[in-house]
XYZ file of C-alpha atoms in Angstrom:
760
model
C 136.146 57.388 83.551
C 135.290 60.308 85.802
C 131.814 60.481 84.306
C 131.200 56.831 85.147
C 132.449 57.441 88.675
C 130.123 60.424 89.078
C 127.190 58.377 87.811
C 127.893 55.619 90.274
C 128.201 58.064 93.129
C 124.958 59.772 92.149
C 123.219 56.405 92.023
C 124.491 55.499 95.461
C 123.441 58.962 96.693
C 119.928 58.305 95.388
C 119.731 55.033 97.304
C 120.948 56.757 100.441
C 118.310 59.435 99.955
C 115.603 56.800 99.617
C 116.801 55.124 102.813
C 116.760 58.462 104.576
C 113.285 59.263 103.296
C 112.005 55.877 104.417
C 113.567 56.385 107.809
C 111.891 59.768 108.088
C 108.504 58.311 107.193
C 108.860 55.604 109.823
C 109.376 58.194 112.500
C 106.867 60.717 111.140
C 104.082 59.823 113.563
C 106.421 59.882 116.540
C 107.769 63.312 115.537
C 104.238 64.655 115.200
C 103.312 63.371 118.649
C 106.386 64.939 120.189
C 105.639 68.219 118.403
C 102.120 68.272 119.785
C 103.297 67.502 123.301
C 105.826 70.336 123.133
C 103.411 72.905 121.674
C 102.554 74.473 124.992
C 106.215 74.839 125.924
C 107.024 76.382 122.548
C 104.234 78.936 122.901
C 105.521 79.823 126.358
C 108.975 80.442 124.895
C 107.482 82.574 122.127
C 105.598 84.685 124.646
C 108.706 85.150 126.745
C 110.667 86.135 123.649
C 107.920 88.548 122.598
C 107.900 90.117 126.032
C 111.686 90.398 126.164
C 112.013 92.171 122.828
C 109.007 94.382 123.415
C 110.643 95.647 126.594
C 113.970 96.220 124.862
C 112.432 98.144 121.953
C 112.473 101.660 123.281
C 116.069 101.529 124.548
C 117.348 100.021 121.286
C 115.473 102.602 119.270
C 116.950 105.427 121.305
C 120.471 104.103 120.846
C 119.953 103.806 117.088
C 118.771 107.402 116.839
C 121.838 108.666 118.678
C 124.174 106.563 116.578
C 122.822 107.650 113.221
C 122.158 111.237 114.133
C 118.449 111.210 113.315
C 115.579 112.563 115.305
C 111.819 112.201 115.267
C 110.338 108.854 114.494
C 113.724 107.411 113.680
C 114.866 104.983 111.102
C 115.235 101.758 112.967
C 113.531 98.576 112.058
C 110.498 96.790 113.273
C 109.695 96.704 116.936
C 109.691 92.955 116.729
C 112.748 92.522 114.609
C 114.703 91.154 117.496
C 112.688 87.980 117.262
C 114.250 87.100 114.005
C 117.836 87.782 114.997
C 119.363 84.368 115.138
C 115.950 82.698 115.009
C 114.914 82.143 111.417
C 111.396 80.955 112.155
C 110.636 83.034 115.260
C 108.324 85.514 113.515
C 106.436 82.677 111.870
C 106.055 81.060 115.291
C 104.584 84.258 116.712
C 102.225 84.593 113.775
C 100.915 81.046 114.068
C 100.536 81.332 117.832
C 98.419 84.494 117.699
C 96.464 83.191 114.723
C 95.536 80.026 116.620
C 94.637 81.918 119.781
C 92.518 84.384 117.811
C 90.375 81.729 116.144
C 89.933 79.670 119.301
C 89.085 82.728 121.410
C 86.669 84.057 118.797
C 84.882 80.718 118.655
C 84.578 80.646 122.449
C 83.306 84.242 122.448
C 80.200 83.456 120.410
C 78.204 82.040 123.351
C 79.172 85.075 125.462
C 77.848 87.449 122.803
C 74.645 85.458 122.274
C 73.832 85.363 125.982
C 74.722 88.993 126.660
C 71.571 90.759 127.842
C 72.906 94.098 126.649
C 73.464 92.888 123.089
C 70.095 91.149 123.075
C 68.455 94.425 124.063
C 70.381 96.466 121.478
C 69.879 94.072 118.590
C 66.393 92.901 119.530
C 66.943 89.170 119.688
C 66.739 86.496 122.342
C 68.182 83.051 122.894
C 66.587 80.164 124.790
C 67.422 79.925 128.456
C 68.033 76.617 130.208
C 69.155 75.551 133.645
C 72.689 76.852 134.117
C 72.603 79.195 131.112
C 73.382 82.098 133.445
C 76.866 80.618 133.827
C 77.630 80.664 130.092
C 78.984 84.220 130.120
C 81.298 83.938 133.145
C 82.557 80.440 132.283
C 83.360 81.135 128.641
C 84.752 84.581 129.465
C 87.144 83.032 132.001
C 88.328 80.541 129.369
C 88.861 83.282 126.778
C 90.707 85.394 129.345
C 92.956 82.512 130.359
C 93.749 81.427 126.781
C 93.714 84.686 124.832
C 94.173 87.365 127.484
C 96.915 86.036 129.746
C 99.547 86.300 126.961
C 99.086 90.072 126.964
C 99.574 90.151 130.725
C 102.859 88.291 130.309
C 104.009 90.701 127.625
C 103.117 93.671 129.852
C 105.464 92.541 132.646
C 108.660 93.824 130.960
C 106.979 97.162 130.208
C 106.101 97.560 133.863
C 109.571 96.479 134.987
C 111.131 99.075 132.719
C 108.574 101.660 133.818
C 107.679 102.252 130.189
C 104.010 101.290 129.820
C 102.810 100.794 126.297
C 100.212 98.893 124.333
C 100.615 95.664 126.318
C 100.185 97.479 129.639
C 97.106 99.336 128.443
C 95.513 96.162 127.082
C 96.353 94.259 130.264
C 94.871 96.962 132.461
C 91.633 97.064 130.490
C 91.056 93.307 130.301
C 92.108 92.763 133.942
C 89.736 95.410 135.255
C 86.906 94.130 133.053
C 87.639 90.555 134.143
C 87.760 91.243 137.885
C 84.754 93.570 137.841
C 82.684 91.157 135.756
C 83.451 88.232 138.062
C 82.628 90.397 141.053
C 79.298 91.280 139.458
C 78.367 87.596 139.558
C 78.660 87.614 143.354
C 77.719 91.244 143.991
C 75.098 92.237 141.414
C 75.815 95.600 139.773
C 74.266 97.593 136.993
C 76.137 95.691 134.301
C 79.002 93.304 133.654
C 81.642 93.535 130.932
C 81.825 89.916 129.841
C 81.007 90.609 126.200
C 83.270 93.629 126.200
C 86.057 91.557 127.751
C 85.979 88.799 125.130
C 85.636 91.143 122.161
C 88.547 93.232 123.384
C 90.726 90.122 123.670
C 89.608 88.906 120.239
C 90.363 92.226 118.574
C 93.749 92.513 120.266
C 94.662 88.988 119.149
C 93.538 89.844 115.615
C 95.617 93.011 115.602
C 98.683 91.212 116.895
C 98.247 88.394 114.385
C 98.000 90.902 111.515
C 101.039 92.691 112.865
C 103.107 89.514 113.149
C 102.167 88.473 109.637
C 103.171 91.877 108.304
C 106.502 92.125 110.100
C 107.626 88.526 109.741
C 111.076 88.598 108.349
C 113.293 85.724 107.413
C 116.865 85.801 108.711
C 118.432 83.475 106.173
C 120.776 85.878 104.360
C 123.842 84.213 105.819
C 122.507 80.787 104.828
C 122.049 82.004 101.261
C 125.633 83.255 101.244
C 126.875 79.926 102.485
C 125.112 78.178 99.585
C 127.477 79.874 97.156
C 130.317 77.733 98.443
C 130.456 74.184 97.035
C 130.261 71.306 99.483
C 133.172 69.418 97.951
C 136.361 70.136 96.043
C 138.645 68.122 93.768
C 142.035 68.153 95.466
C 145.045 67.173 93.379
C 147.272 64.637 95.123
C 151.059 64.453 94.982
C 150.926 61.819 92.226
C 148.679 64.018 90.060
C 145.401 62.221 90.655
C 142.305 63.976 92.017
C 140.329 63.150 95.115
C 136.958 64.543 96.133
C 137.074 66.020 99.627
C 134.767 68.239 101.680
C 135.665 71.911 101.339
C 136.076 72.040 105.109
C 139.073 69.709 104.789
C 140.990 71.991 102.428
C 144.119 73.584 103.838
C 146.232 76.514 102.773
C 148.649 75.330 100.084
C 146.420 72.582 98.680
C 146.113 72.397 94.896
C 142.537 71.999 93.605
C 141.045 71.402 90.180
C 138.198 73.728 89.167
C 136.337 72.281 86.203
C 134.373 74.386 83.668
C 131.148 75.709 85.201
C 132.130 74.722 88.747
C 132.365 76.985 91.775
C 135.775 77.939 93.079
C 135.973 76.180 96.479
C 138.288 78.645 98.248
C 140.309 81.813 97.763
C 143.574 81.138 95.991
C 145.936 81.741 93.074
C 145.754 80.192 89.603
C 148.770 77.978 88.925
C 147.697 76.470 85.634
C 144.976 77.104 83.059
C 143.130 79.981 81.436
C 139.455 80.778 81.885
C 136.913 83.544 82.429
C 135.478 83.603 85.949
C 132.126 85.166 86.816
C 132.785 87.316 89.909
C 129.704 89.533 89.636
C 128.103 88.086 92.773
C 131.176 89.079 94.805
C 132.846 92.097 93.189
C 129.987 93.516 91.136
C 132.089 93.359 87.951
C 129.534 93.100 85.141
C 131.541 90.831 82.839
C 133.560 87.655 83.476
C 137.162 88.291 84.488
C 139.924 86.553 82.546
C 142.137 84.412 84.766
C 145.564 83.034 83.962
C 148.489 81.742 86.037
C 149.334 84.167 88.831
C 145.842 85.688 89.067
C 143.840 85.471 92.268
C 140.394 83.832 92.415
C 137.674 84.157 95.053
C 135.834 81.280 96.675
C 132.208 81.039 95.580
C 132.745 82.550 92.128
C 131.834 80.547 89.007
C 134.429 79.257 86.575
C 133.835 79.675 82.853
C 134.731 77.363 79.956
C 138.330 76.549 80.900
C 139.827 74.342 83.590
C 141.882 75.902 86.371
C 144.318 74.538 88.899
C 144.201 76.767 91.950
C 146.576 76.877 94.912
C 144.464 77.478 98.006
C 145.430 80.655 99.861
C 142.603 81.048 102.364
C 139.879 78.795 103.725
C 137.003 78.962 106.175
C 136.669 82.243 108.046
C 139.566 83.810 106.127
C 137.861 83.805 102.720
C 136.338 86.855 101.062
C 132.873 85.284 101.133
C 133.183 84.568 104.855
C 134.081 88.216 105.354
C 130.937 89.287 103.529
C 128.921 86.894 105.682
C 130.335 88.511 108.813
C 129.448 91.939 107.458
C 125.851 90.850 106.851
C 125.596 89.400 110.366
C 127.068 92.524 111.950
C 124.819 94.813 109.954
C 121.746 92.764 110.903
C 122.693 92.842 114.570
C 123.337 96.585 114.449
C 119.757 97.261 113.453
C 117.440 98.239 116.263
C 113.715 98.473 116.794
C 111.652 101.599 117.060
C 108.432 102.351 118.868
C 105.525 102.815 116.477
C 103.143 105.687 117.026
C 100.469 103.390 118.375
C 102.794 102.187 121.125
C 103.570 105.751 122.103
C 99.909 106.687 122.056
C 99.126 103.638 124.196
C 101.743 104.701 126.722
C 100.282 108.175 126.971
C 96.759 106.792 127.131
C 97.739 104.484 129.992
C 98.724 107.415 132.167
C 95.698 109.437 131.053
C 93.312 106.585 131.879
C 94.994 105.854 135.204
C 94.967 109.509 136.161
C 91.359 109.922 135.068
C 90.364 106.841 137.092
C 92.045 108.196 140.238
C 90.455 111.617 139.828
C 87.092 109.991 139.118
C 87.289 107.826 142.243
C 88.237 110.760 144.467
C 85.663 113.130 142.983
C 82.778 110.682 143.204
C 83.755 109.601 146.706
C 83.689 113.234 147.802
C 80.401 113.841 145.993
C 78.365 110.769 146.925
C 80.605 108.891 149.406
C 82.258 105.591 148.528
C 79.833 102.954 147.253
C 79.276 100.654 144.291
C 78.537 103.652 142.062
C 82.080 104.946 142.554
C 83.537 101.563 141.638
C 81.332 101.401 138.576
C 82.492 104.854 137.449
C 86.173 103.977 137.884
C 85.769 100.675 136.098
C 83.901 102.365 133.258
C 86.745 104.837 132.785
C 89.397 102.124 132.717
C 87.454 99.812 130.415
C 86.510 102.578 128.006
C 90.211 103.413 127.748
C 90.945 99.961 126.345
C 92.373 100.376 122.846
C 89.967 98.571 120.567
C 90.530 101.003 117.714
C 94.079 101.829 118.737
C 95.040 98.172 118.582
C 93.880 97.973 114.958
C 94.889 101.472 113.830
C 98.339 100.444 112.629
C 97.941 96.725 111.742
C 95.002 97.390 109.421
C 96.934 100.040 107.507
C 99.969 97.764 107.381
C 97.922 94.885 105.978
C 96.388 97.054 103.243
C 99.754 98.680 102.597
C 101.330 95.255 102.104
C 98.550 94.132 99.766
C 98.686 97.330 97.730
C 102.474 97.135 97.517
C 102.314 93.525 96.308
C 99.826 94.443 93.603
C 102.338 97.012 92.376
C 105.374 94.762 92.407
C 106.694 95.481 95.893
C 107.044 92.799 98.565
C 107.309 94.451 101.983
C 109.357 92.437 104.463
C 109.849 95.107 107.125
C 107.042 97.549 107.835
C 109.180 100.030 109.792
C 111.494 100.335 106.809
C 108.396 100.866 104.679
C 107.358 103.713 106.968
C 110.873 105.166 106.880
C 110.886 105.271 103.067
C 108.804 108.443 103.204
C 111.706 110.300 104.825
C 114.585 109.045 102.677
C 117.207 111.695 102.007
C 119.343 109.627 99.642
C 118.958 106.419 97.660
C 122.024 104.493 96.512
C 121.594 102.314 93.438
C 123.867 99.448 92.560
C 124.773 99.803 88.897
C 125.024 96.289 87.538
C 121.659 94.579 87.260
C 119.798 97.474 88.862
C 120.303 100.626 86.812
C 121.653 98.476 83.985
C 120.514 95.177 82.528
C 123.501 93.371 84.028
C 124.588 91.967 80.665
C 126.379 93.414 77.680
C 124.582 94.513 74.561
C 125.418 96.205 71.266
C 124.959 99.916 71.941
C 126.443 101.288 68.702
C 128.106 100.174 65.472
C 129.951 101.543 62.464
C 130.782 100.059 59.054
C 133.028 100.876 56.122
C 131.574 102.388 52.990
C 129.485 99.976 51.000
C 128.629 97.668 53.915
C 125.115 97.789 55.321
C 124.818 97.714 59.122
C 122.240 94.918 59.052
C 124.435 92.836 56.756
C 127.431 93.345 59.018
C 125.472 92.483 62.158
C 123.966 89.391 60.532
C 127.403 88.249 59.404
C 128.829 88.708 62.910
C 125.878 86.829 64.422
C 126.490 83.936 62.021
C 130.137 83.663 63.084
C 129.137 83.825 66.774
C 126.310 81.295 66.389
C 128.211 78.475 68.101
C 129.773 80.550 70.883
C 128.389 80.870 74.406
C 130.555 83.859 75.268
C 128.759 86.890 76.670
C 129.749 89.062 73.682
C 128.515 86.398 71.266
C 125.134 86.316 72.975
C 124.915 90.107 72.821
C 125.590 90.135 69.066
C 123.019 87.408 68.438
C 120.418 89.233 70.554
C 121.067 92.465 68.637
C 120.495 90.595 65.374
C 117.294 89.056 66.738
C 116.004 92.474 67.792
C 116.352 93.612 64.160
C 114.721 90.387 62.909
C 117.771 89.616 60.794
C 118.197 86.319 59.001
C 121.719 85.092 59.624
C 123.566 83.002 57.017
C 124.983 79.575 57.825
C 128.508 79.346 59.218
C 130.880 76.400 59.035
C 134.333 75.500 60.325
C 133.834 77.427 63.548
C 137.020 77.953 65.571
C 137.682 79.796 68.830
C 140.949 81.725 68.914
C 142.016 81.890 72.558
C 142.208 85.449 73.827
C 141.457 86.965 70.439
C 138.046 85.969 69.120
C 136.418 83.477 66.765
C 136.502 82.598 63.065
C 134.171 80.755 60.696
C 133.448 80.318 57.001
C 130.329 82.126 55.777
C 129.237 81.917 52.131
C 132.786 81.022 51.106
C 134.338 83.930 53.006
C 136.701 83.643 55.971
C 135.175 85.834 58.691
C 136.640 86.826 62.067
C 135.037 88.528 65.069
C 137.203 89.696 67.952
C 138.917 92.493 69.823
C 142.072 94.541 69.194
C 144.293 91.494 69.736
C 142.634 89.851 66.759
C 143.553 92.797 64.518
C 147.164 92.542 65.686
C 147.273 88.863 64.795
C 145.703 89.474 61.378
C 147.816 92.599 60.831
C 144.653 94.456 59.773
C 144.618 98.223 59.343
C 141.835 100.228 60.946
C 140.157 102.845 58.730
C 140.194 106.364 60.165
C 136.466 106.616 60.826
C 136.422 103.209 62.566
C 139.406 104.312 64.659
C 137.507 107.447 65.705
C 134.503 105.243 66.519
C 136.708 102.997 68.670
C 138.331 105.948 70.452
C 134.956 107.470 71.290
C 133.691 104.116 72.554
C 136.776 103.788 74.746
C 136.128 107.196 76.268
C 132.656 105.945 77.175
C 134.154 102.810 78.763
C 132.680 100.611 76.044
C 134.222 97.435 74.639
C 134.856 97.392 70.877
C 134.559 94.217 68.795
C 135.645 94.114 65.147
C 134.343 92.217 62.112
C 136.942 91.127 59.542
C 135.997 89.511 56.208
C 138.692 87.984 54.021
C 141.358 90.024 55.776
C 139.464 93.346 55.464
C 138.078 95.164 58.521
C 134.486 96.038 57.609
C 132.672 96.864 60.880
C 133.087 97.664 64.564
C 130.572 97.099 67.366
C 130.514 98.998 70.662
C 129.503 96.797 73.593
C 128.381 97.988 77.012
C 126.222 97.051 79.930
C 122.859 98.346 78.707
C 121.134 100.977 80.827
C 117.512 100.151 81.637
C 114.959 102.444 80.037
C 113.291 102.851 83.425
C 116.498 104.115 85.017
C 116.295 107.492 83.278
C 112.812 108.108 84.614
C 113.444 106.848 88.132
C 116.412 109.193 88.603
C 114.402 112.187 87.374
C 111.386 111.240 89.490
C 113.458 110.878 92.668
C 115.136 114.208 92.027
C 111.658 115.748 91.714
C 110.845 114.278 95.137
C 113.925 115.967 96.577
C 115.833 112.714 97.075
C 119.545 112.533 96.337
C 120.506 109.707 93.953
C 123.884 107.974 94.207
C 125.402 105.069 92.292
C 127.548 102.350 93.824
C 129.488 99.835 91.744
C 132.511 97.573 91.648
C 133.142 98.553 88.025
C 135.901 100.929 86.939
C 135.627 104.682 87.420
C 135.342 105.253 83.656
C 132.422 102.829 83.315
C 130.698 104.289 86.363
C 131.133 107.890 85.201
C 129.803 107.074 81.742
C 126.619 105.552 83.175
C 126.199 108.299 85.779
C 126.637 111.090 83.235
C 124.017 109.552 80.974
C 121.528 109.170 83.826
C 122.248 112.503 85.493
C 123.556 111.043 88.741
C 125.922 113.349 90.612
C 127.238 111.056 93.360
C 129.285 108.086 92.147
C 131.150 105.438 94.139
C 133.194 103.270 91.759
C 135.714 100.429 92.117
C 134.137 99.665 95.477
C 134.731 96.367 97.231
C 131.870 94.743 99.176
C 133.088 95.978 102.551
C 133.484 99.454 101.102
C 129.895 99.409 99.858
C 128.818 98.868 103.419
C 131.054 101.746 104.516
C 129.687 104.085 101.833
C 126.174 103.598 103.185
C 127.432 104.257 106.690
C 129.272 107.335 105.416
C 126.054 108.911 104.172
C 124.254 107.917 107.365
C 126.958 109.611 109.419
C 126.108 112.798 107.534
C 122.664 112.640 109.118
C 120.924 111.231 106.062
C 118.287 108.530 105.979
C 119.670 106.213 103.299
C 118.012 103.677 101.026
C 119.996 101.079 99.077
C 118.843 99.340 95.897
C 120.798 96.296 94.745
C 120.627 92.756 93.464
C 123.863 90.920 94.217
C 125.671 89.186 97.036
C 128.127 92.040 97.085
C 125.185 94.338 97.870
C 123.962 92.288 100.838
C 125.949 94.076 103.580
C 124.962 97.482 102.181
C 121.312 96.426 101.858
C 121.316 95.302 105.457
C 123.134 98.384 106.713
C 120.849 100.814 104.898
C 117.842 102.294 106.658
C 115.717 100.912 103.822
C 117.183 97.989 101.861
C 115.514 97.427 98.483
C 116.331 94.322 96.432
C 115.641 93.810 92.756
C 113.541 90.646 92.651
C 115.578 89.008 89.907
C 118.685 89.298 92.073
C 120.333 86.605 94.114
C 118.545 85.033 97.053
C 120.941 86.563 99.548
C 120.203 90.083 98.322
C 116.494 89.386 98.622
C 116.918 87.959 102.121
C 118.960 90.985 103.206
C 116.423 93.538 102.001
C 113.430 95.202 103.631
C 111.492 95.639 100.377
C 111.741 93.477 97.252
C 110.884 94.801 93.787
C 109.306 91.624 92.438
C 108.806 92.946 88.909
C 112.478 93.925 88.592
C 111.466 97.523 87.881
C 113.519 100.281 89.552
C 110.630 102.692 88.972
C 108.886 100.901 91.823
C 111.318 102.692 94.138
C 109.375 105.876 93.411
C 106.090 104.093 94.058
C 107.542 102.822 97.322
C 108.181 106.371 98.519
C 104.708 107.521 97.486
C 103.005 104.549 99.153
C 105.072 105.078 102.285
C 103.939 108.691 102.545
C 100.285 107.749 101.998
C 100.408 104.847 104.464
C 102.011 106.884 107.213
C 99.393 109.583 106.739
C 96.664 106.945 107.193
C 98.368 105.659 110.325
C 98.386 109.149 111.789
C 94.735 109.663 110.883
C 93.770 106.343 112.459
C 95.608 107.153 115.657
C 93.811 110.490 115.802
C 90.463 108.720 115.364
C 91.307 106.049 117.927
C 92.778 108.394 120.512
C 90.126 111.005 119.789
C 87.465 108.601 120.958
C 89.225 108.294 124.306
C 89.659 112.045 124.627
C 85.903 112.382 124.231
C 84.689 109.286 126.072
C 86.929 109.191 129.159
C 85.798 112.557 130.564
C 82.160 111.647 129.954
C 82.650 108.266 131.621
C 84.319 110.010 134.546
C 81.189 112.161 134.965
C 82.486 115.592 134.006
C 79.009 116.522 132.752
C 77.126 114.685 135.518
C 76.046 118.009 137.142
C 73.954 118.771 134.048
C 72.564 115.253 133.796
C 74.910 113.833 131.165
C 76.591 110.637 132.302
C 78.095 108.117 129.915
C 76.860 104.648 130.776
C 79.047 101.582 130.195
C 76.696 100.459 127.447
C 76.928 103.721 125.501
C 80.691 103.811 126.096
C 80.992 100.350 124.622
C 78.914 101.432 121.616
C 81.151 104.457 121.018
C 84.166 102.210 121.300
C 82.768 99.919 118.615
C 81.999 102.883 116.371
C 85.569 104.156 116.688
C 86.813 100.731 115.608
C 84.537 100.810 112.558
C 85.729 104.309 111.624
C 89.360 103.259 111.888
C 88.684 100.218 109.696
C 86.907 102.292 107.030
C 89.637 104.943 107.032
C 92.288 102.260 106.562
C 90.381 100.940 103.533
C 90.612 104.381 101.915
C 94.344 103.763 101.498
C 93.434 101.565 98.539
C 92.571 104.736 96.620
C 96.100 106.129 96.741
C 97.430 107.132 93.319
C 100.730 105.350 92.697
C 101.010 106.245 89.030
C 104.185 108.054 88.011
C 103.713 111.224 85.926
C 105.397 110.995 82.542
C 108.563 113.057 82.478
C 109.956 114.947 79.471
C 111.825 112.520 77.269
C 110.722 109.540 79.329
C 108.812 106.451 78.373
C 105.153 106.157 79.393
C 104.663 105.061 82.967
C 103.254 101.680 83.779
C 99.881 102.089 85.452
C 99.794 101.333 89.143
C 97.594 98.447 90.183
C 94.933 98.719 92.887
C 94.924 96.333 95.807
C 92.477 93.443 95.816
């Protein structure tokens, strides 16, 4: 009856969806028109947001350093991260805006370059002149300045208000001076104008900002992913015993709800009737389903197993455990601050250097030759030469190549500042379940009585478990498959609640189950199997027994299987001088057993989600830069709180959304590659800044006329050429990052390393 009702409701839902889709299509054109009409307003809002967060960056970064006790470059997050806080698509909006402005401005710059007399002379070409062609350069340059340059002026306003000039101020100064001087040259002829230099500077700055926005774009949908764990509706049991489907939001404390097999628990509560195993791994980190019976508590958002449960609601809405985790994620995201990248700092210094050099140049030349157009030309040359062509690309180019190289090696970088910080990590915390381990139980050892072959025993157990979907049954079947065993046919399968299963195999009555099964069957355990079971218990392993015709013939030790890569990643990180810690919701015995096998000294066990967040903070309060590697919802607050959050790609969406770096190939060894790539990338950034700033150190004094007494005076044309060369050098140096060796040396006793992949 219920099935028919569900079918009818689904059918009606499909019709409603079709109506909705039709309605959306009817209004599609109108929506598109409205979107186009609002585009200018949206871009204005994006620019204002960009300017606001750029201005706030330095203060937020400083506060983060003081809070965490770090010095130097810090461990905050991207200087544009604020855009994404509370605005899921803000970074994408910035990226699209700068992308559009770059292509339009570049297209409009082509006529300026073609009709530049200086470029024609350098490159030895000419273009046909026609009446009015002399106005091509000023007209198109004004358009490029208004469309592509004015945004930088707007973003420089907050820097000037805060008296903290940076990249935006330096860019604005250079393009404004070039713009005003070039327009003046149309009315008052001078030696040269900077129209081509003006448009190329704007184009390159737009390109750099577009690359930067694309690299730092970060979704802020972790809380949305958490919310998806909660079902939309629940089956509430009425006073007369019937069920009614109601929205979860309408549930109240004290309501009785029915949780069917495979359904999500709609709210925190207590089981009143029924027995089942509930998968709580996404909340508590427990690696195996937890048995629930009357009187046990259940958590909203967890997944019910094969049995039906009647749950008395104890908490709803903001009072649930899942809601608490969501608040932790939000708080941790908001607590993150931005940090000034080296290029911003260099731009700030260069602004004062250029301004000071321009003032000194003006005074010196006025004293030497009196004030005339030559003095103005010298000052303008100094200010324009200081414009950061190379500096504007120094970091974004490395970031783009870094991101590509990381992706080729199984790492998706979502936050470039976190990527930079990875080079300085003092400690990395690994979640156990699903990260260091496979996240599912497997047969790790077995023992048999005399005369019984291990393969025969395993095949017999797999035959009995052939019809069961229990986690232990799957592990036994997978172990048999790994040995390529042929399992006999089983009949008369029967599940024995709380004890195990039975079946008939080749005329024999065969049981598979735990200690409770042996009690029911009154089976004696041979001494060597008892010793096997005791040793397995000391290692926090689960023991399952095989009984044939009343005789105990084998025992299987079950445990969450440790990944082969985990041994090597722990050793490799220790070799890099990085402390390795393990964080888990499992018992202390299970955690210690895994940690001892891997050689991990710091263990946090039986940790609730909020405590995981606190453990990260605890290490940070010790002055350590902390990385966190995890894959579950329960890891999300810790991933967000960590200086570098690293999610295993096979993990839940919320863990991925909360992380700074995602290991797409589900390989923890990529954590080591992440550190190596971070070190190499940061080194390239430093080199590029040296090249970019070095050009200014050389060119500004020459432009100012320091060597004029001996006949050496840098002309605007030569200065522009040097500027272009510095940009080329920076671009080539960034490309050399592709040669970085990300292979992991094979360690004693380890498995061969997977070769690192070069970037495209």
